[in-house]
Short mmCIF file of C-alpha atoms in Angstrom, two decimals:
data_model
loop_
_atom_site.label_atom_id
_atom_site.label_comp_id
_atom_site.label_asym_id
_atom_site.label_seq_id
_atom_site.Cartn_x
_atom_site.Cartn_y
_atom_site.Cartn_z
CA MET A 15 41.69 21.17 6.74
CA ARG A 16 42.24 23.87 4.54
CA LYS A 17 39.36 26.65 3.90
CA ARG A 18 38.90 25.54 0.40
CA ASP A 19 38.68 21.87 1.30
CA LEU A 20 36.19 22.35 3.97
CA ILE A 21 34.06 24.48 1.58
CA ILE A 22 34.10 21.70 -0.99
CA LEU A 23 33.09 19.27 1.81
CA LEU A 24 30.34 21.40 3.00
CA LEU A 25 28.76 21.73 -0.57
CA ALA A 26 28.97 17.89 -1.15
CA LEU A 27 27.10 17.20 2.11
CA ALA A 28 24.39 19.77 1.15
CA ALA A 29 24.03 17.96 -2.16
CA ALA A 30 23.61 14.56 -0.70
CA VAL A 31 20.88 15.77 1.84
CA THR A 32 19.05 17.57 -1.11
CA VAL A 33 19.17 14.31 -3.17
CA SER A 34 18.21 12.32 -0.18
CA ILE A 35 15.20 14.69 0.54
CA SER A 36 14.11 14.46 -3.19
CA VAL A 37 14.34 10.57 -3.34
CA PHE A 38 12.09 10.49 -0.04
CA ALA A 39 9.55 12.93 -1.40
CA ALA A 40 9.30 11.03 -4.69
CA SER A 41 8.70 7.75 -2.76
CA ALA A 42 6.06 9.23 -0.47
CA ILE A 43 2.44 8.49 -1.28
CA GLU A 44 0.24 11.51 -0.69
CA THR A 45 -3.27 11.57 0.63
CA GLY A 46 -5.92 12.36 -1.94
CA SER A 47 -8.21 10.93 -4.68
CA TRP A 48 -6.98 8.23 -6.82
CA GLY A 49 -6.47 9.80 -10.44
CA LEU A 50 -4.87 8.73 -13.68
CA SER A 51 -2.92 10.41 -16.46
CA PHE A 52 -3.45 8.86 -20.05
CA ARG A 53 -0.48 9.54 -22.32
CA GLN A 54 -1.47 7.77 -25.44
CA GLU A 55 -4.15 5.51 -26.62
CA GLY A 56 -3.71 1.90 -25.76
CA LEU A 57 -0.78 2.53 -23.42
CA PRO A 58 -1.12 2.27 -19.49
CA PRO A 59 -1.87 5.43 -17.67
CA ILE A 60 0.29 6.96 -14.85
CA GLY A 61 -1.37 6.71 -11.44
CA ASN A 62 -1.04 9.09 -8.51
CA ALA A 63 1.37 6.53 -7.01
CA GLY A 64 3.68 4.20 -8.82
CA ARG A 65 3.59 0.48 -8.96
CA ASP A 66 6.56 -0.03 -6.89
CA GLN A 67 5.22 2.44 -4.20
CA LEU A 68 1.81 0.84 -3.93
CA ALA A 69 3.42 -2.76 -3.92
CA ARG A 70 5.11 -1.85 -0.61
CA TYR A 71 1.48 -1.94 0.93
CA ASN A 72 0.09 -4.74 -1.10
CA ALA A 73 -1.66 -2.42 -3.36
CA ALA A 74 -2.05 -2.39 -7.09
CA TYR A 75 -3.74 -0.39 -9.85
CA ILE A 76 -2.54 -2.32 -12.70
CA GLY A 77 -1.56 -5.81 -13.76
CA ASN A 78 1.09 -7.42 -15.96
CA THR A 79 1.37 -4.85 -18.78
CA GLU A 80 3.03 -7.38 -20.99
CA GLU A 81 0.01 -9.59 -21.05
CA LYS A 82 -3.39 -8.87 -22.96
CA VAL A 83 -5.20 -9.45 -19.73
CA LEU A 84 -8.16 -7.33 -17.91
CA TYR A 85 -9.34 -7.40 -14.41
CA LEU A 86 -13.05 -6.50 -14.42
CA THR A 87 -14.44 -4.95 -11.16
CA PHE A 88 -17.70 -3.05 -10.16
CA ASP A 89 -18.48 -0.83 -7.27
CA ALA A 90 -21.94 -0.90 -5.74
CA GLY A 91 -23.00 1.35 -3.03
CA TYR A 92 -26.46 0.46 -3.73
CA GLU A 93 -28.82 -1.50 -6.05
CA ASN A 94 -30.16 0.16 -8.88
CA GLY A 95 -31.87 -2.80 -10.79
CA CYS A 96 -28.91 -3.44 -13.06
CA THR A 97 -26.89 -6.25 -11.20
CA ALA A 98 -28.91 -9.14 -12.34
CA GLN A 99 -28.57 -8.30 -15.84
CA ILE A 100 -24.94 -7.68 -15.38
CA LEU A 101 -24.66 -11.04 -13.64
CA ASP A 102 -26.49 -12.76 -16.60
CA VAL A 103 -24.04 -11.37 -19.23
CA LEU A 104 -21.09 -12.32 -16.99
CA LYS A 105 -22.37 -15.99 -16.78
CA ALA A 106 -23.15 -16.21 -20.49
CA ASN A 107 -19.69 -15.01 -21.40
CA GLN A 108 -17.91 -16.85 -18.62
CA VAL A 109 -16.04 -13.97 -17.33
CA PRO A 110 -14.89 -13.50 -13.60
CA ALA A 111 -15.50 -10.22 -11.97
CA ALA A 112 -14.99 -8.54 -8.61
CA PHE A 113 -17.86 -6.57 -6.82
CA PHE A 114 -16.64 -4.04 -4.09
CA LEU A 115 -19.81 -3.62 -1.88
CA VAL A 116 -20.79 -1.61 1.19
CA GLY A 117 -22.92 -2.70 4.32
CA ASN A 118 -26.15 -1.28 2.96
CA TYR A 119 -25.75 -3.20 -0.25
CA ILE A 120 -25.36 -6.56 1.63
CA GLU A 121 -28.12 -5.87 4.02
CA LYS A 122 -30.65 -5.09 1.39
CA ASN A 123 -29.65 -7.44 -1.40
CA PRO A 124 -28.46 -10.81 0.16
CA ASP A 125 -29.81 -13.05 -2.74
CA LEU A 126 -27.70 -10.98 -5.29
CA VAL A 127 -24.52 -11.14 -2.95
CA LYS A 128 -25.00 -14.94 -2.78
CA ARG A 129 -25.44 -15.19 -6.52
CA MET A 130 -22.22 -13.40 -6.98
CA VAL A 131 -20.43 -15.95 -4.79
CA ALA A 132 -22.27 -18.98 -6.26
CA GLU A 133 -21.18 -17.99 -9.62
CA GLY A 134 -17.47 -17.60 -9.00
CA HIS A 135 -17.14 -13.81 -8.55
CA THR A 136 -15.01 -12.03 -5.84
CA VAL A 137 -16.79 -9.92 -3.32
CA GLY A 138 -14.47 -7.23 -1.99
CA ASN A 139 -14.63 -4.76 0.99
CA HIS A 140 -15.89 -1.48 0.03
CA THR A 141 -16.34 -0.57 3.81
CA MET A 142 -19.26 -0.62 5.83
CA HIS A 143 -20.59 3.08 5.43
CA HIS A 144 -18.56 4.25 2.51
CA TYR A 145 -16.78 7.03 4.52
CA ASP A 146 -13.79 9.10 3.58
CA MET A 147 -11.16 6.58 5.16
CA SER A 148 -8.34 9.07 4.91
CA LYS A 149 -10.02 10.88 7.76
CA LEU A 150 -10.00 7.66 10.04
CA SER A 151 -6.57 8.32 11.41
CA ASP A 152 -6.80 5.78 14.27
CA LYS A 153 -6.57 2.01 13.43
CA ALA A 154 -9.51 0.91 15.60
CA SER A 155 -11.88 3.26 13.60
CA PHE A 156 -10.40 2.17 10.25
CA SER A 157 -10.35 -1.44 11.27
CA LYS A 158 -14.12 -1.44 12.22
CA GLU A 159 -15.30 -0.28 8.80
CA LEU A 160 -13.69 -3.39 7.27
CA THR A 161 -14.21 -5.86 10.00
CA ASP A 162 -18.05 -5.02 10.53
CA LEU A 163 -18.37 -5.48 6.89
CA GLU A 164 -16.64 -8.93 7.04
CA THR A 165 -18.98 -10.14 9.85
CA LEU A 166 -22.02 -8.97 7.77
CA TYR A 167 -20.79 -10.72 4.65
CA ARG A 168 -20.15 -13.86 6.65
CA ASP A 169 -23.43 -13.91 8.29
CA THR A 170 -25.03 -13.49 4.79
CA VAL A 171 -23.14 -15.84 2.79
CA GLY A 172 -21.48 -18.11 5.30
CA ALA A 173 -18.03 -17.83 4.31
CA ASP A 174 -15.21 -15.39 5.04
CA MET A 175 -14.78 -12.32 2.86
CA PRO A 176 -11.95 -12.32 0.39
CA LYS A 177 -9.17 -9.79 1.48
CA PHE A 178 -9.59 -7.28 -1.14
CA TYR A 179 -10.19 -3.60 -0.22
CA ARG A 180 -11.02 -0.69 -2.48
CA PRO A 181 -11.15 2.86 -0.70
CA PRO A 182 -14.55 4.52 -1.00
CA GLN A 183 -14.31 7.11 -3.78
CA GLY A 184 -10.78 6.26 -4.39
CA ILE A 185 -9.85 8.60 -1.49
CA TYR A 186 -6.67 6.99 0.42
CA SER A 187 -3.60 7.86 2.46
CA GLU A 188 -0.42 6.15 2.86
CA GLU A 189 -1.44 5.46 6.48
CA ASN A 190 -4.56 3.74 5.07
CA LEU A 191 -2.67 1.40 3.08
CA LYS A 192 -0.52 0.44 5.68
CA MET A 193 -3.46 -0.31 8.05
CA ALA A 194 -5.07 -2.33 5.30
CA GLN A 195 -2.02 -4.20 4.83
CA GLU A 196 -1.86 -5.08 8.51
CA LEU A 197 -5.35 -6.26 8.44
CA GLY A 198 -4.34 -8.68 5.90
CA TYR A 199 -5.97 -6.88 2.89
CA LYS A 200 -4.69 -6.15 -0.70
CA THR A 201 -5.89 -2.57 -1.71
CA VAL A 202 -7.38 -2.44 -5.32
CA PHE A 203 -7.32 0.85 -7.17
CA TRP A 204 -7.87 0.99 -11.07
CA SER A 205 -6.28 2.01 -14.35
CA LEU A 206 -9.46 2.35 -16.51
CA ALA A 207 -12.78 3.97 -15.76
CA TYR A 208 -15.03 6.54 -16.95
CA VAL A 209 -17.92 8.76 -15.50
CA ASP A 210 -20.76 6.04 -15.34
CA TRP A 211 -22.16 6.66 -11.78
CA ARG A 212 -24.48 9.72 -12.38
CA ASN A 213 -27.92 8.25 -12.77
CA ASP A 214 -29.42 11.57 -13.93
CA SER A 215 -26.86 11.76 -16.75
CA GLN A 216 -26.18 8.57 -18.09
CA PRO A 217 -23.70 8.31 -21.15
CA SER A 218 -24.89 6.81 -24.29
CA LYS A 219 -23.71 3.59 -25.60
CA GLU A 220 -21.34 5.42 -28.13
CA GLU A 221 -20.01 7.69 -25.51
CA ALA A 222 -19.18 4.83 -23.10
CA PHE A 223 -17.15 2.82 -25.98
CA GLN A 224 -15.47 6.17 -26.89
CA LYS A 225 -14.40 6.54 -23.38
CA LEU A 226 -13.30 2.78 -22.78
CA LEU A 227 -12.05 1.25 -25.80
CA PRO A 228 -9.39 3.69 -27.02
CA ARG A 229 -8.04 3.67 -23.43
CA THR A 230 -8.15 -0.22 -22.88
CA HIS A 231 -4.43 -1.48 -22.35
CA ASN A 232 -2.59 -4.56 -21.11
CA GLY A 233 -2.96 -5.31 -17.41
CA ALA A 234 -5.79 -2.99 -16.96
CA VAL A 235 -7.79 -3.11 -13.82
CA VAL A 236 -11.23 -1.85 -15.11
CA LEU A 237 -13.65 -0.07 -12.63
CA LEU A 238 -17.48 0.01 -13.62
CA HIS A 239 -20.34 0.90 -11.50
CA SER A 240 -23.15 -1.93 -11.48
CA THR A 241 -25.72 1.07 -10.79
CA SER A 242 -25.15 2.27 -14.38
CA LYS A 243 -27.96 1.32 -16.69
CA THR A 244 -25.56 2.00 -19.82
CA ASN A 245 -23.10 -0.40 -18.41
CA ALA A 246 -25.84 -3.15 -17.84
CA GLU A 247 -26.85 -2.45 -21.63
CA ILE A 248 -23.37 -2.44 -23.18
CA LEU A 249 -21.56 -5.11 -21.22
CA ASP A 250 -22.24 -8.01 -23.50
CA ASP A 251 -21.16 -6.00 -26.46
CA LEU A 252 -18.10 -4.71 -24.57
CA LEU A 253 -16.70 -8.16 -23.42
CA THR A 254 -17.07 -9.35 -27.05
CA GLN A 255 -14.97 -6.38 -28.41
CA TRP A 256 -12.41 -6.86 -25.82
CA GLU A 257 -12.13 -10.51 -26.51
CA ASN A 258 -11.89 -9.66 -30.37
CA LEU A 259 -9.08 -7.51 -29.41
CA GLY A 260 -7.31 -10.55 -27.89
CA TYR A 261 -7.92 -10.04 -24.08
CA ARG A 262 -8.70 -12.49 -21.59
CA PHE A 263 -10.04 -11.80 -18.10
CA GLY A 264 -8.07 -12.44 -15.16
CA THR A 265 -8.96 -12.65 -11.33
CA LEU A 266 -7.83 -10.29 -8.37
CA GLU A 267 -5.86 -13.49 -7.17
CA GLU A 268 -3.92 -13.41 -10.21
CA LEU A 269 -3.47 -9.45 -10.15
CA PHE A 270 -1.30 -9.91 -6.96
CA VAL A 271 0.68 -13.08 -8.00
#
């Protein structure tokens, strides 16, 4: 082989390797906190990881963006006196929701958990202790956080817990997603949320609507905290406004169809 041809071949191989590395890097899911980038009002945001990347591990943060459907979810690390009102509003509007609960919540509020189930809502796994799950690198420790909550739920409700998992604080790793998948779980992130969890600085009704309504989009997985007094107060009006915009409310089962 002539020297010139050899140089061309080596350059081509180097380029191919560079492209392969770039493609691999682009497909990797980095460890960190779930985050969103909103480009334009009414359009879906971009998540830390893409839909196809997450789908490899039965994970999702958004549904069908061609349909005016919302998936309403609540996170609850503890009870703050708001859940009964939230359940009343959901029942009055015939809207299904998912509640991601931790061990402490189920232990201290069994009647509310039973009510969630009796009224057709999904109760998902938010882990037993609300740890940073990305720091649990061995499968046994990761699994125990989910299976212990399953056992508590089964003992409380008398049925198996639905296999939906939300990482505490939205902190995750690719290995976490893989382990959850191996345990039969679907991991649920979100595409619409706002700062509603600070009890000492709750947003006003106007602030809540300003944050939520302009960013509402087709297929949105909505994350609200059931500890928020503002959420309890605005929920009826919020559901009505979403319905007036033409949205319907889907279930997590639909999200993964």
